[in-house]
Amino acid sequence: EVQLVESGGGLVQPGGSLRLSCAASGFTLSRYRMHWVRQAPGKGLVWVSCIESDGSRTNYAESVKGRLTISRDTAKNTLYLQMSSLRAEDTAVYFCARDYLGLGVWGQGTTVTVSS
Amino acid sequence: QSALTQPRSVSGSPGQSVTISCTGTSSDVGGYNYVSWYQQHPTKAPKVMIYDVSERPSGVPDRFSGSKSGNTASLTISGLQAEDEADYYCCSYTGSSVVFGGGTKLTVL
């Protein structure tokens, strides 16, 4: 079964760091462009970042450039989002998604809360 | 990249049809045939309902259809059912990333 499972969310203070993971199963993550999408409480979906299938290029929303870094470990078949200099406005559920036939597979999300 | 524009809410009675619009620019919706639509029920992950403007993934009822004209894409749901009540988001490729619409809450009366 094709599946994505996020982990690593939690409560962090402003200015702090966190690393989110997205474990893929049932497919090889490095054959697809992968995305991170977030959703603040009661708000809509917002694209955060993506990494090309060959890992050659990454892109970021302007609001997270320089603070969030997308990467992957092909051996572990896992996607990551390293988050630093976190702000209150980064509070959200973070989803990873596979880019095939639209964003055809999503994880269940992991919650990040930035608060003192 | 500004969010695509969707109506905040639409409603319809069971059996009726509703259409949700999604307006962008020539740099996103109008520039690529890569518009997709997502259904999201409360506390659930989004689910793709339409991709590449009008393609329906396996398992999605044919009551769901998509189209595009210029910078505006549309999702039409015919034969409304109670389980269609959810939030719907459009999404477009932009060349180097994707952009979502603000979301539309569909109420089945």
Coordinates of C-alpha atoms in Angstrom, one line a residue:
Chain A
E1 CA 0.0 0.0 0.0
V2 CA 1.3 3.4 -0.9
Q3 CA 1.6 5.5 2.2
L4 CA 3.2 8.6 3.7
V5 CA 3.6 9.0 7.5
E6 CA 4.7 12.3 9.0
S7 CA 6.3 12.6 12.4
G8 CA 8.4 15.1 14.4
G9 CA 5.8 17.8 15.2
G10 CA 5.5 19.3 18.7
L11 CA 5.6 22.4 20.8
V12 CA 8.6 24.6 20.3
Q13 CA 9.4 28.1 21.5
P14 CA 9.8 31.1 19.1
G15 CA 13.2 31.0 17.5
G16 CA 13.5 27.3 18.0
S17 CA 14.1 24.4 15.6
L18 CA 12.3 21.2 14.7
R19 CA 12.8 18.5 12.1
L20 CA 9.8 16.9 10.5
S21 CA 10.0 13.5 8.8
C22 CA 7.8 11.9 6.2
A23 CA 8.3 8.2 5.8
A24 CA 7.3 6.7 2.5
S25 CA 6.2 3.1 2.0
G26 CA 4.9 1.2 -1.1
F27 CA 6.9 3.3 -3.5
T28 CA 10.3 4.8 -4.0
L29 CA 10.3 8.4 -2.8
S30 CA 13.2 9.5 -5.1
R31 CA 11.2 8.8 -8.2
Y32 CA 8.7 11.6 -7.5
R33 CA 8.7 15.3 -6.8
M34 CA 7.6 15.7 -3.2
H35 CA 6.0 18.6 -1.4
W36 CA 5.4 20.0 2.1
V37 CA 2.0 21.8 2.5
R38 CA 0.8 23.4 5.8
Q39 CA -2.5 24.4 7.2
A40 CA -2.8 26.8 10.1
P41 CA -5.6 26.3 12.5
G42 CA -8.9 27.1 10.8
K43 CA -7.2 28.2 7.7
G44 CA -6.6 26.9 4.2
L45 CA -3.8 24.9 2.5
V46 CA -0.6 26.7 1.8
W47 CA 2.3 25.3 -0.2
V48 CA 5.6 25.3 1.7
S49 CA 8.3 23.6 -0.3
C50 CA 9.1 20.9 -2.9
I51 CA 12.1 18.8 -4.0
E52 CA 12.5 17.5 -7.5
S53 CA 12.6 13.7 -8.1
D54 CA 16.3 13.7 -8.8
G55 CA 17.0 16.0 -5.8
S56 CA 18.6 18.5 -8.1
R57 CA 16.3 21.4 -7.2
T58 CA 14.4 22.7 -4.2
N59 CA 11.9 25.5 -4.0
Y60 CA 10.3 27.4 -1.1
A61 CA 7.5 29.7 -0.4
E62 CA 8.8 33.3 0.2
S63 CA 7.5 33.2 3.8
V64 CA 9.9 30.3 4.8
K65 CA 12.9 30.9 2.6
G66 CA 16.1 30.8 4.6
R67 CA 14.4 29.2 7.6
L68 CA 13.0 25.9 6.3
T69 CA 15.0 23.3 4.4
I70 CA 13.6 20.3 2.5
S71 CA 15.8 17.2 2.0
R72 CA 15.5 13.5 1.7
D73 CA 17.3 10.3 2.6
T74 CA 17.0 7.8 -0.3
A75 CA 18.3 4.9 1.8
K76 CA 15.6 5.5 4.4
N77 CA 13.0 6.5 1.8
T78 CA 12.2 9.5 3.9
L79 CA 11.5 13.2 3.3
Y80 CA 12.5 15.8 5.8
L81 CA 11.7 19.4 6.6
Q82 CA 14.3 21.1 8.8
M83 CA 12.7 24.1 10.5
S84 CA 14.6 26.8 12.3
S85 CA 14.0 30.4 13.5
L86 CA 10.4 29.4 14.0
R87 CA 7.7 32.0 14.4
A88 CA 4.2 31.9 15.8
E89 CA 2.9 32.1 12.3
D90 CA 4.5 28.7 11.5
T91 CA 2.0 27.1 13.7
A92 CA 0.2 24.6 11.5
V93 CA -0.4 21.0 10.6
Y94 CA 2.3 20.0 8.1
F95 CA 1.5 17.5 5.4
C96 CA 3.8 15.8 2.9
A97 CA 2.5 14.9 -0.5
R98 CA 3.6 12.9 -3.5
D99 CA 3.4 14.8 -6.9
Y100 CA 1.8 12.3 -9.2
L101 CA -1.7 12.5 -10.7
G102 CA -2.0 15.8 -8.9
L103 CA -0.8 15.6 -5.2
G104 CA -2.1 12.1 -5.3
V105 CA -0.9 10.8 -1.9
W106 CA -0.9 12.7 1.3
G107 CA 0.2 11.9 4.8
Q108 CA -2.0 12.4 7.8
G109 CA -0.1 15.5 8.9
T110 CA 2.0 16.4 12.0
T111 CA 1.2 19.4 14.2
V112 CA 3.8 22.1 14.9
T113 CA 2.9 24.7 17.6
V114 CA 5.2 27.6 18.1
S115 CA 4.5 29.3 21.4
S116 CA 6.3 30.4 24.5
Chain B
Q1 CA 2.8 34.0 -5.4
S2 CA -0.7 35.1 -4.5
A3 CA -3.3 32.5 -3.6
L4 CA -5.8 31.6 -6.3
T5 CA -9.3 33.1 -5.7
Q6 CA -12.2 30.8 -4.8
P7 CA -15.6 31.7 -3.3
R8 CA -15.6 31.2 0.4
S9 CA -18.8 29.1 0.4
V10 CA -21.3 27.5 -1.9
S11 CA -24.3 25.4 -1.1
G12 CA -26.8 23.1 -2.8
S13 CA -29.5 20.6 -2.1
P14 CA -29.1 16.9 -2.5
G15 CA -29.3 15.9 -6.2
Q16 CA -28.5 19.4 -7.4
S17 CA -25.3 20.6 -9.1
V18 CA -22.8 23.1 -7.8
T19 CA -19.8 24.7 -9.5
I20 CA -16.8 26.1 -7.7
S21 CA -14.6 28.6 -9.5
C22 CA -10.9 29.2 -9.1
T23 CA -9.3 32.3 -10.6
G24 CA -5.6 32.8 -11.1
T25 CA -3.4 34.5 -13.7
S26 CA -1.5 33.6 -16.8
S27 CA 1.4 32.6 -14.6
D28 CA -0.5 29.8 -13.0
V29 CA -4.0 28.6 -14.0
G30 CA -3.9 30.1 -17.4
G31 CA -0.4 29.1 -18.2
Y32 CA -0.5 25.4 -17.5
N33 CA -2.9 22.5 -17.8
Y34 CA -2.0 21.4 -14.3
V35 CA -4.9 22.4 -12.2
S36 CA -6.0 20.0 -9.5
W37 CA -8.8 20.0 -6.9
Y38 CA -8.8 18.6 -3.4
Q39 CA -11.6 17.6 -1.0
Q40 CA -10.9 17.9 2.7
H41 CA -13.2 16.8 5.5
P42 CA -12.7 18.1 9.0
T43 CA -9.5 16.8 10.7
K44 CA -8.7 14.7 7.6
A45 CA -5.9 15.0 5.0
P46 CA -6.8 16.4 1.6
K47 CA -7.9 14.0 -1.2
V48 CA -7.3 14.7 -4.9
M49 CA -10.6 14.7 -6.8
I50 CA -9.4 16.2 -10.2
Y51 CA -5.9 16.5 -11.6
D52 CA -4.6 18.0 -14.9
V53 CA -7.7 20.2 -15.2
S54 CA -10.2 17.5 -15.9
E55 CA -8.8 14.1 -15.1
R56 CA -10.4 12.0 -12.4
P57 CA -8.4 9.6 -10.3
S58 CA -9.5 6.0 -10.0
G59 CA -12.2 5.7 -7.4
V60 CA -13.5 9.3 -7.6
P61 CA -17.2 9.3 -8.7
D62 CA -17.9 10.7 -12.1
R63 CA -20.2 13.2 -10.4
F64 CA -17.0 15.3 -10.1
S65 CA -15.7 17.1 -13.2
G66 CA -13.2 19.8 -13.9
S67 CA -12.7 22.4 -16.6
K68 CA -10.7 25.5 -17.4
S69 CA -11.2 28.6 -19.5
G70 CA -8.5 31.2 -19.6
N71 CA -7.3 32.0 -16.1
T72 CA -10.3 30.4 -14.4
A73 CA -10.7 26.7 -13.5
S74 CA -14.0 25.2 -12.3
L75 CA -15.0 22.1 -10.3
T76 CA -18.6 20.9 -10.9
I77 CA -20.2 18.4 -8.6
S78 CA -23.5 17.0 -9.9
G79 CA -26.0 14.9 -8.0
L80 CA -24.9 16.3 -4.7
Q81 CA -24.8 13.9 -1.8
A82 CA -24.5 14.6 1.9
E83 CA -21.0 13.2 2.0
D84 CA -19.8 15.8 -0.5
E85 CA -20.1 18.4 2.3
A86 CA -16.4 19.4 2.8
D87 CA -13.8 22.1 2.0
Y88 CA -12.6 22.2 -1.6
Y89 CA -9.2 23.6 -2.7
C90 CA -8.0 24.3 -6.2
C91 CA -4.2 24.1 -6.9
S92 CA -2.1 25.1 -9.9
Y93 CA 1.4 24.5 -11.0
T94 CA 3.4 27.8 -11.4
G95 CA 6.5 26.6 -13.1
S96 CA 8.6 26.1 -10.1
S97 CA 6.1 25.5 -7.4
V98 CA 2.4 25.1 -6.8
V99 CA -0.2 27.6 -5.4
F100 CA -3.5 26.8 -3.7
G101 CA -6.8 28.6 -3.6
G102 CA -8.2 29.9 -0.4
G103 CA -10.7 27.1 -0.2
T104 CA -14.5 26.8 -0.6
K105 CA -16.8 25.4 2.0
L106 CA -19.5 23.3 0.4
T107 CA -22.7 22.9 2.4
V108 CA -25.3 20.3 1.4
L109 CA -28.6 21.7 2.5

